[in-house]
Each structure stands twice: as C-alpha cells, then as structure tokens.
Amino acid sequence: MSFGNVVILLGPPGAGKGTQAKRLAESTGFLHVSTGDLLREAVRNETELGLKSKAIMERGELVPDELVSQLVEEKFEKGSPEQGIILDGYPRNRAQAEFLDGILGEAGLLTINISIEDEEVVKRISGRRVAPQSGKVYNIYYSPSAKGEYCEESGEKLIQREDDREPVVRRRLEVYRRETQPLIDYYRQRGRFHDVDGGRTIGQVAQAVSRLVERELSQEQP
Ligand code: AP5
C-alpha cells in the first residue's frame, strides 16, 4: 500500500476532531478514518467486532488495540490512502502509534492537537445529537438542526450517544489523560506538530486547521 500525506488530529473528547476531520476531508479529498465511527458502525451492524466492543465503549474505555488496528487496516485497504489520510481518534495510545508507524513507513506526518477546556468538553458533549444511521452530528447549543429533533438531511430522529452521559464522559476524559495525552509529546518530538485552540467557533478552528494543512503541504512542492 502507498500513502499520501497523513494528518493526525489529536485532542480530548468533544474537542471537535470529528467536525474538523469531515470538513478537511471535503476540502482535501483525503480519506477520513474515524475509529469511533468505524466502531459505532460495527456495533450497529452487530458484527463480531461490534459485539466485542459495545460494552467497552459504553463504559468509556478503550477497545483492545488489535481490534481497532484491524479496522484501520481494512479502511486503508478499501479506501484510497495514496490521496492522503486524516486520522480522527486514532492512534489513542503508544501501542497504536507504534503500530501506525509500522504501517505508514516514510509517509509524511502532520499532527494537529486541538485543545479545549474541560467545562467546554462537558457542554459540547451534553449538547451533541447525532443521526444514528448517517452519523451527521449536531449540537443543541452551537449548531442545532433546523428541523429540531430530526436530521435536516435524512429526517432521522436525532439521539444522544450512549457514551455521552456525564459519568461516562468523565471516564473518557480520565482515559484520554492517561493513554492519549502522552502522544502529544510523542508526536511533538517528531516535528510537523501544531497546537490549535479549539475553543473558538467551528469556522474559526476550521480556518486555522486548513491554513496549517495548506502551509505544510505546500512546503512539500518541489
Ligand atoms: P470517539 O468517537 O473517537 O470519541 P472521542 O475521541 O471521545 O471524541 P468525540 O467523538 O467525543 O469528540 P470529537 O473531538 O470528535 O468532537 P465532535 O467533532 O464530535 O470514540 C468513542 C469510543 O470509541 C471511545 O471512548 C472508545 O471506547 C472507542 N474508540 C474510538 N477510537 C478508539 C481507538 N483508537 N482505540 C480504542 N478505542 C477507541 O464535537 C463534539 C460536539 O461539539 C458536537 O456536537 C459538535 O457539533 C460540537 N462542536 C465541535 N466543534 C465545535 C466548536 N468549535 N464550537 C462549538 N461546538 C463544537
């Protein structure tokens, strides 16, 4: 397999990784790989992997590395990773980062760390509503659906994610601090690492992210 540029979006739950990854995928044509979305799809389809993952996700723990890595490899194989990749929610710990290094080889990495305050995490996550089939994401405080409790595009009734209940969010934050936050140093040392203030509006964060991506990618032109 050959790989184009790889953009890794790091950040705590609710930082806006998924929101920004979707926008960036639209503007760049890069393959969007969200392990959270892939796992939720497996749970919905009741695959063997989904059945193994469901309870773990509902507790806010990490799904075992080998299951997640299997999903990521399948997604690379089915997509066009040579066009570029946006990783959203992966890697999540040191073992996953090392596994990824093994797959990507010499591919160019750009890491963007989206930071936000804890109170904002709680507000964003408690306000998140999703269309269960299409995965379209809204927020009752910041970006509500024009159709109220229904998705503007698919008409589905919007739901709250099982793991968006407050005790689970607290657990996810703990897991983030213990397992994922150390990756900030891991990638900072590798270079091509940028912090982005995720506490601004979706549009402002998107502008900051796309400027960084354009700047870093244009530096690669001969
Ligand atoms: P996952 O789905 O990856 O959850 P997460 O990392 O906790 O991230 P979130 O989806 O909560 O937040 P986000 O940063 O994407 O924010 P979003 O853009 O949606 O993982 C879920 C679970 O799956 C894990 O707990 C684990 O069990 C398992 N899992 C996943 N990956 C794994 C892995 N690699 N290894 C092991 N297990 C794994 O935004 C949040 C809300 O805020 C939305 O409503 C949005 O509209 C709103 N919003 C976004 N940006 C802004 C803004 N700038 N201003 C105002 N509102 C905003």
Short mmCIF file of C-alpha atoms and ligand atoms in Angstrom, two decimals:
data_model
loop_
_atom_site.label_atom_id
_atom_site.label_comp_id
_atom_site.label_asym_id
_atom_site.label_seq_id
_atom_site.Cartn_x
_atom_site.Cartn_y
_atom_site.Cartn_z
CA MET A 1 0.00 0.00 0.00
CA SER A 2 1.23 3.52 -0.69
CA PHE A 3 0.30 6.53 1.42
CA GLY A 4 -0.06 10.23 0.74
CA ASN A 5 0.25 12.83 3.48
CA VAL A 6 -1.17 11.82 6.84
CA VAL A 7 -2.88 14.34 9.12
CA ILE A 8 -3.38 13.18 12.72
CA LEU A 9 -5.97 15.07 14.75
CA LEU A 10 -5.34 14.75 18.48
CA GLY A 11 -7.50 16.17 21.26
CA PRO A 12 -9.78 15.24 24.14
CA PRO A 13 -13.37 14.02 23.72
CA GLY A 14 -15.51 16.80 22.30
CA ALA A 15 -12.54 18.86 21.06
CA GLY A 16 -14.04 18.87 17.57
CA LYS A 17 -11.82 16.23 15.91
CA GLY A 18 -14.73 14.66 14.01
CA THR A 19 -16.22 18.01 12.99
CA GLN A 20 -12.89 19.26 11.67
CA ALA A 21 -11.90 15.95 10.08
CA LYS A 22 -15.10 15.90 7.98
CA ARG A 23 -14.55 19.46 6.76
CA LEU A 24 -10.92 18.81 5.97
CA ALA A 25 -11.77 15.59 4.11
CA GLU A 26 -14.22 17.54 1.95
CA SER A 27 -11.73 20.26 1.10
CA THR A 28 -8.70 17.99 0.51
CA GLY A 29 -10.22 14.72 -0.74
CA PHE A 30 -8.17 12.86 1.89
CA LEU A 31 -9.53 9.61 3.32
CA HIS A 32 -11.23 10.28 6.68
CA VAL A 33 -10.55 7.49 9.17
CA SER A 34 -12.52 7.82 12.41
CA THR A 35 -12.12 4.78 14.63
CA GLY A 36 -15.08 5.96 16.75
CA ASP A 37 -17.33 5.99 13.63
CA LEU A 38 -15.98 2.63 12.42
CA LEU A 39 -16.62 1.07 15.83
CA ARG A 40 -20.15 2.54 16.08
CA GLU A 41 -20.88 1.15 12.61
CA ALA A 42 -19.65 -2.30 13.72
CA VAL A 43 -21.87 -2.09 16.82
CA ARG A 44 -24.91 -1.08 14.70
CA ASN A 45 -24.28 -3.95 12.28
CA GLU A 46 -23.75 -6.36 15.18
CA THR A 47 -20.54 -7.73 13.68
CA GLU A 48 -18.36 -9.91 15.90
CA LEU A 49 -16.04 -6.97 16.46
CA GLY A 50 -19.02 -4.71 17.21
CA LEU A 51 -20.39 -7.15 19.77
CA LYS A 52 -17.00 -7.31 21.50
CA SER A 53 -16.70 -3.51 21.53
CA LYS A 54 -20.18 -2.34 22.57
CA ALA A 55 -19.94 -2.66 26.34
CA ILE A 56 -16.37 -1.34 26.41
CA MET A 57 -17.43 1.80 24.53
CA GLU A 58 -20.44 2.32 26.76
CA ARG A 59 -18.08 2.34 29.75
CA GLY A 60 -15.80 4.90 28.06
CA GLU A 61 -12.81 2.53 27.97
CA LEU A 62 -10.54 1.85 25.02
CA VAL A 63 -11.39 -1.05 22.73
CA PRO A 64 -8.43 -3.50 22.53
CA ASP A 65 -5.68 -2.34 20.20
CA GLU A 66 -5.78 -5.40 17.92
CA LEU A 67 -9.49 -4.88 17.12
CA VAL A 68 -9.05 -1.20 16.36
CA SER A 69 -5.92 -1.78 14.28
CA GLN A 70 -7.78 -4.39 12.23
CA LEU A 71 -10.50 -1.80 11.43
CA VAL A 72 -7.93 0.82 10.47
CA GLU A 73 -6.08 -1.54 8.12
CA GLU A 74 -9.35 -2.59 6.47
CA LYS A 75 -10.32 1.05 5.97
CA PHE A 76 -6.93 1.79 4.35
CA GLU A 77 -7.31 -1.23 2.08
CA LYS A 78 -10.82 -0.27 0.95
CA GLY A 79 -10.12 3.46 0.52
CA SER A 80 -7.52 5.45 -1.39
CA PRO A 81 -4.87 6.23 1.23
CA GLU A 82 -2.48 7.35 -1.51
CA GLN A 83 -4.61 10.52 -1.80
CA GLY A 84 -3.85 11.38 1.84
CA ILE A 85 -5.38 10.37 5.18
CA ILE A 86 -6.99 12.19 8.09
CA LEU A 87 -6.84 10.20 11.32
CA ASP A 88 -9.54 11.14 13.85
CA GLY A 89 -9.47 9.33 17.20
CA TYR A 90 -6.53 7.12 16.19
CA PRO A 91 -3.91 6.49 17.45
CA ARG A 92 -5.09 6.62 21.04
CA ASN A 93 -2.11 5.17 22.94
CA ARG A 94 1.56 4.41 22.45
CA ALA A 95 0.99 0.87 21.14
CA GLN A 96 -1.38 2.15 18.44
CA ALA A 97 1.07 4.91 17.50
CA GLU A 98 3.87 2.36 17.07
CA PHE A 99 1.60 0.06 15.06
CA LEU A 100 0.72 3.00 12.81
CA ASP A 101 4.41 3.86 12.33
CA GLY A 102 4.93 0.28 11.16
CA ILE A 103 2.19 0.57 8.52
CA LEU A 104 2.97 4.07 7.26
CA GLY A 105 6.72 3.75 6.90
CA GLU A 106 8.10 7.00 5.48
CA ALA A 107 4.75 8.73 4.80
CA GLY A 108 4.73 12.44 5.73
CA LEU A 109 3.01 13.13 9.06
CA LEU A 110 1.37 16.34 10.21
CA THR A 111 -0.10 16.32 13.74
CA ILE A 112 -2.65 18.89 14.88
CA ASN A 113 -3.54 18.93 18.55
CA ILE A 114 -6.93 20.57 19.20
CA SER A 115 -7.18 21.76 22.79
CA ILE A 116 -10.24 22.85 24.81
CA GLU A 117 -11.13 23.41 28.47
CA ASP A 118 -12.89 20.68 30.46
CA GLU A 119 -16.09 22.74 31.06
CA GLU A 120 -16.38 23.24 27.33
CA VAL A 121 -15.96 19.47 26.79
CA VAL A 122 -18.92 18.82 29.08
CA LYS A 123 -21.09 21.46 27.40
CA ARG A 124 -20.30 20.29 23.87
CA ILE A 125 -20.78 16.63 24.66
CA SER A 126 -24.01 17.11 26.60
CA GLY A 127 -25.31 19.16 23.65
CA ARG A 128 -24.26 16.70 20.94
CA ARG A 129 -27.05 14.98 18.99
CA VAL A 130 -26.42 12.53 16.17
CA ALA A 131 -28.38 10.95 13.33
CA PRO A 132 -27.86 7.25 14.13
CA GLN A 133 -27.69 5.97 10.53
CA SER A 134 -25.98 8.78 8.63
CA GLY A 135 -23.76 9.85 11.54
CA LYS A 136 -24.48 13.57 10.93
CA VAL A 137 -23.60 15.50 14.09
CA TYR A 138 -25.44 18.49 15.57
CA ASN A 139 -25.21 20.43 18.80
CA ILE A 140 -28.26 21.86 20.55
CA TYR A 141 -26.21 24.83 21.82
CA TYR A 142 -23.94 25.61 18.88
CA SER A 143 -25.23 24.02 15.69
CA PRO A 144 -28.81 22.81 16.12
CA SER A 145 -30.75 21.08 13.35
CA ALA A 146 -33.18 23.41 11.56
CA LYS A 147 -35.66 20.53 11.96
CA GLY A 148 -35.40 20.41 15.75
CA GLU A 149 -35.14 16.81 16.94
CA TYR A 150 -34.82 15.47 13.38
CA CYS A 151 -31.88 15.41 10.97
CA GLU A 152 -32.07 18.13 8.31
CA GLU A 153 -30.73 15.75 5.66
CA SER A 154 -32.03 12.26 6.42
CA GLY A 155 -35.07 13.14 8.56
CA GLU A 156 -33.94 10.57 11.18
CA LYS A 157 -34.77 11.24 14.82
CA LEU A 158 -31.62 12.55 16.49
CA ILE A 159 -30.25 10.70 19.51
CA GLN A 160 -27.68 11.21 22.23
CA ARG A 161 -24.72 8.81 22.11
CA GLU A 162 -24.75 6.17 24.89
CA ASP A 163 -21.27 7.24 25.95
CA ASP A 164 -22.24 10.93 26.13
CA ARG A 165 -23.84 10.51 29.58
CA GLU A 166 -21.94 12.53 32.18
CA PRO A 167 -20.29 9.71 34.23
CA VAL A 168 -19.04 8.10 31.01
CA VAL A 169 -17.73 11.43 29.73
CA ARG A 170 -15.73 11.81 32.95
CA ARG A 171 -14.31 8.31 32.45
CA ARG A 172 -13.42 9.11 28.82
CA LEU A 173 -11.55 12.21 29.98
CA GLU A 174 -9.58 10.13 32.51
CA VAL A 175 -8.72 7.58 29.84
CA TYR A 176 -7.73 10.40 27.48
CA ARG A 177 -5.35 11.87 30.08
CA ARG A 178 -3.75 8.56 30.92
CA GLU A 179 -3.49 6.95 27.47
CA THR A 180 -3.74 9.58 24.76
CA GLN A 181 -2.32 12.81 26.16
CA PRO A 182 1.22 11.32 26.30
CA LEU A 183 1.05 11.05 22.50
CA ILE A 184 1.29 14.84 22.36
CA ASP A 185 4.96 14.59 23.33
CA TYR A 186 5.48 11.54 21.13
CA TYR A 187 4.38 13.48 18.03
CA ARG A 188 5.78 16.86 19.08
CA GLN A 189 9.26 15.33 19.07
CA ARG A 190 8.72 14.10 15.53
CA GLY A 191 8.27 17.64 14.18
CA ARG A 192 5.42 18.98 12.00
CA PHE A 193 3.32 19.32 15.15
CA HIS A 194 0.91 22.21 15.80
CA ASP A 195 -1.43 23.19 18.61
CA VAL A 196 -4.76 24.72 17.65
CA ASP A 197 -7.08 26.49 20.08
CA GLY A 198 -10.31 24.50 19.71
CA GLY A 199 -12.27 26.84 21.98
CA ARG A 200 -13.25 29.10 19.09
CA THR A 201 -16.15 28.71 16.66
CA ILE A 202 -16.24 25.74 14.30
CA GLY A 203 -15.46 28.06 11.35
CA GLN A 204 -12.50 29.70 13.09
CA VAL A 205 -10.99 26.36 14.07
CA ALA A 206 -11.55 25.05 10.53
CA GLN A 207 -9.75 28.06 9.10
CA ALA A 208 -6.77 27.53 11.44
CA VAL A 209 -6.62 23.83 10.58
CA SER A 210 -6.86 24.30 6.83
CA ARG A 211 -4.21 27.05 6.86
CA LEU A 212 -1.82 24.72 8.64
CA VAL A 213 -2.52 21.88 6.25
CA GLU A 214 -2.12 24.13 3.19
CA ARG A 215 1.09 25.61 4.54
CA GLU A 216 2.66 22.26 5.45
CA LEU A 217 1.61 20.60 2.21
CA SER A 218 2.70 23.47 0.01
CA GLN A 219 6.17 23.25 1.58
CA GLU A 220 6.41 19.80 0.05
CA GLN A 221 6.11 21.07 -3.54
CA PRO A 222 9.44 20.91 -5.39
P1 AP5 B 1 -14.68 8.66 19.54
O1 AP5 B 1 -15.94 8.72 18.78
O2 AP5 B 1 -13.39 8.81 18.84
O3 AP5 B 1 -14.83 9.69 20.77
P2 AP5 B 1 -13.86 10.85 21.29
O4 AP5 B 1 -12.44 10.81 20.91
O5 AP5 B 1 -14.15 10.84 22.75
O6 AP5 B 1 -14.30 12.06 20.51
P3 AP5 B 1 -15.73 12.63 20.34
O7 AP5 B 1 -16.39 11.95 19.19
O8 AP5 B 1 -16.47 12.67 21.63
O9 AP5 B 1 -15.38 14.15 20.04
P4 AP5 B 1 -14.77 14.93 18.82
O10 AP5 B 1 -13.46 15.51 19.23
O11 AP5 B 1 -14.78 14.11 17.56
O12 AP5 B 1 -15.82 16.11 18.75
P5 AP5 B 1 -17.01 16.40 17.71
O13 AP5 B 1 -16.44 16.99 16.46
O14 AP5 B 1 -17.93 15.25 17.60
O15 AP5 B 1 -14.61 7.29 20.36
C1 AP5 B 1 -15.70 6.76 21.06
C2 AP5 B 1 -15.27 5.49 21.78
O16 AP5 B 1 -14.86 4.51 20.80
C3 AP5 B 1 -14.08 5.62 22.72
O17 AP5 B 1 -14.46 6.06 24.02
C4 AP5 B 1 -13.54 4.18 22.73
O18 AP5 B 1 -14.33 3.34 23.52
C5 AP5 B 1 -13.72 3.78 21.28
N1 AP5 B 1 -12.56 4.11 20.44
C6 AP5 B 1 -12.53 5.01 19.42
N2 AP5 B 1 -11.31 5.05 18.88
C7 AP5 B 1 -10.56 4.17 19.56
C8 AP5 B 1 -9.19 3.78 19.47
N3 AP5 B 1 -8.35 4.31 18.56
N4 AP5 B 1 -8.75 2.82 20.34
C9 AP5 B 1 -9.56 2.27 21.25
N5 AP5 B 1 -10.86 2.60 21.40
C10 AP5 B 1 -11.36 3.54 20.55
O19 AP5 B 1 -17.73 17.61 18.50
C11 AP5 B 1 -18.41 17.37 19.73
C12 AP5 B 1 -19.67 18.26 19.77
O20 AP5 B 1 -19.27 19.64 19.82
C13 AP5 B 1 -20.57 18.14 18.53
O21 AP5 B 1 -21.90 18.32 18.93
C14 AP5 B 1 -20.12 19.31 17.62
O22 AP5 B 1 -21.18 19.78 16.81
C15 AP5 B 1 -19.71 20.35 18.66
N6 AP5 B 1 -18.57 21.18 18.23
C16 AP5 B 1 -17.43 20.76 17.59
N7 AP5 B 1 -16.59 21.80 17.43
C17 AP5 B 1 -17.19 22.89 17.99
C18 AP5 B 1 -16.82 24.27 18.14
N8 AP5 B 1 -15.63 24.74 17.70
N9 AP5 B 1 -17.69 25.11 18.76
C19 AP5 B 1 -18.88 24.65 19.22
N10 AP5 B 1 -19.30 23.35 19.11
C20 AP5 B 1 -18.46 22.49 18.50
#
